[in-house]
Structure formats: structure tokens, C-alpha cells
């Protein structure tokens, strides 16, 4: 694994590497920045653990869950909650890491009999310090309630009623379909993927790739509602929420990112300047009054950064054009 550190003043890139026990590069999947600017990521040095990159010293520390806990896993995603704790997905749920005490707490998904159902996809932490994760193959969101130490399941409603308009023979075919998992979903699957919490409200937003929706979950009452994407071809992957409650997401099949303003119920789409990107992660940097949307562009081996112009800047550009 190699992490590139870019000096904002000089533009010079410094690479920081980590090896596994065999001396080969250690692989990683998820990455998140904490309030001090340090980076946390999953790292596979033989057993997948939690890595921390201290940006002041450029040193990497690896933390392993205890032997009686699950290692990090699933489609590893992580987040920093409102209390400064790190949440990361595991194959069977999620773990919470306290940087101060350097201790892990594990939360497991409620038991299910569906094959592959406990596989975890996205993970997030809310402002109250609780954690959330997605079971994509069974349309279920897990909540790790820190106060009680228990896991709670939020089942997303099925879209099966959409089959009512089909001919009987087609409906019978789908009724007997056995598709589960990430790659072979049934037509009525929601497909909750990577999620983001509003750190200034009690709201979790989940991108439903197969359902073409955003799920809005009240993190305290668990009340759930849905917002339909403006185009049926849009498949959300990763969700992030800014300080003004705007919901940002990447569309991994269409080289676009979107912004949803809940107050105005308004969508805005932004096209990337390259094609075939397959963007799967998104992050926000809000500093000095500016918002930057950051995303790794897998297929072209690039990092994309979009700076959102303010209303004053847009007005100035319009004046120049006139």
C-alpha cells in the first residue's frame, strides 16, 4: 500500500509505503480523515487491521482487533463519528475504535438465514457516537448502539410490488429467482451500499444502488423515507454529507457526481472531465469557506478534486461573460 501526500504549497508528492509480513506491499481499501487531519484506513498485513497515518510525522501505526473479534473486512469502509471514534466494517458487522484508549468494540449484524446476508458493505458513524453499516444483499441497515452495546436492524422495504405490472409468466420467473449478493440482485432489491451521516443532524443517508434511491434514516427514531433519483439510470455508490446538510454521491456507472439539497428537494449533477471512471468513493473537504469534493478516479489512475464555487464567484463570472 502506498499513500501519496501532496504538499499544497509546492505540489510535491511524497509516497509513504507499508509492507506486510512477507515484505510485499500491504493492500488497503477504505480511507477517512479525522478532525486532526490524520488518515485512517484498513490495511492487510496478513490479518486486515486498522491503520493510522500521522500527517505530522508521516508515520503509520497498525491496530489489530483482539483474536476473539472479527478483523476488518467486507467491502471495507470507515468513518469518524461525532465523538471522534473510528468506525470500520467487518465481515459480520462493524467495529468502533477509540483512538484515546486504543480499544475496539465490536457490533455484529443480527442473525439471518439468508446465504451471504451478513456480508457488510458501507459503514458510518453518527453525531451521537453510534455506528451504522449496510447488509447489501438483504436490504438491511445495522446500527451499533453504543449505550446499550446492542445491534439493531433496520429493514428497508422491498420493491417487489413493481412486479405487479409484469405478465404472469415473467412474474413467476422472478418469484423463483435466487439471486442474492452484490453481483446478482433480484429486481426488487434496494442494494444499500456506502452511506454518510449528517454530523449536524440526526440523519443517515444511504445510497441504494439497485433501488435508484437515497434512504433517509432518522438515527434516533429509525424512521425511514426515500428520495428517488431524477434519472432511472443513476446508481449511487458512496454518500457524504456537508455542513449545510447537502447530500453528495458518486454515480459509478455514469462518470458523474450529484448533490441533493433536502431543504429545496433539488438535485444538481456534475460531469467529470474524463470517461470510464468507475468512481466508488467520495470525500468532502470544507475549509476557509470553500467546499472541495474529492474522489479517486480508478480507471484513469487519477485523483479528482472539484471546488464548488460560491454564489459571489458565480455572479462575478456571469458579469464577466456579459
Coordinates of N, CA, C and O in Angstrom, one line a residue, residues 2 15-16 99 111 140 143 150 169 259 290 292 316:
X2 N 0.5 2.2 -0.8 CA 1.2 3.5 -0.9 C 0.2 4.6 -0.7 O -0.8 4.6 -1.4
X15 N 5.5 9.8 -1.2 CA 4.9 8.5 -1.1 C 5.3 7.8 0.2 O 6.5 7.7 0.5
X16 N 4.3 7.3 1.0 CA 4.5 6.6 2.2 C 4.0 5.2 2.0 O 2.9 4.9 1.7
X99 N -9.5 6.1 19.6 CA -8.0 6.5 19.5 C -7.4 6.8 20.8 O -6.1 6.6 20.9
X111 N -28.6 -12.0 13.4 CA -28.5 -13.3 12.7 C -29.6 -13.3 11.6 O -30.7 -12.8 11.7
X140 N -30.7 -4.5 4.4 CA -30.8 -4.2 5.8 C -29.7 -3.3 6.2 O -28.5 -3.5 5.8
X143 N -27.4 -1.0 13.0 CA -27.0 0.1 13.9 C -26.3 -0.4 15.1 O -26.8 -1.3 15.8
X150 N -25.8 -3.0 21.9 CA -26.5 -4.0 21.1 C -26.6 -3.5 19.6 O -26.4 -2.3 19.3
X169 N -46.2 -15.0 -16.5 CA -45.0 -15.9 -16.6 C -43.7 -15.2 -16.3 O -42.8 -15.8 -15.7
X259 N -25.4 16.2 -6.2 CA -25.7 16.9 -5.0 C -27.2 17.0 -4.8 O -27.9 17.4 -5.7
X290 N -14.7 27.3 1.7 CA -14.8 26.6 0.4 C -15.1 25.1 0.6 O -14.6 24.5 1.6
X292 N -14.6 21.4 -1.2 CA -14.0 20.6 -2.2 C -14.5 19.2 -2.2 O -14.6 18.6 -1.1
X316 N -19.8 36.9 -10.3 CA -18.7 37.6 -10.9 C -18.4 37.0 -12.3 O -18.1 37.7 -13.3

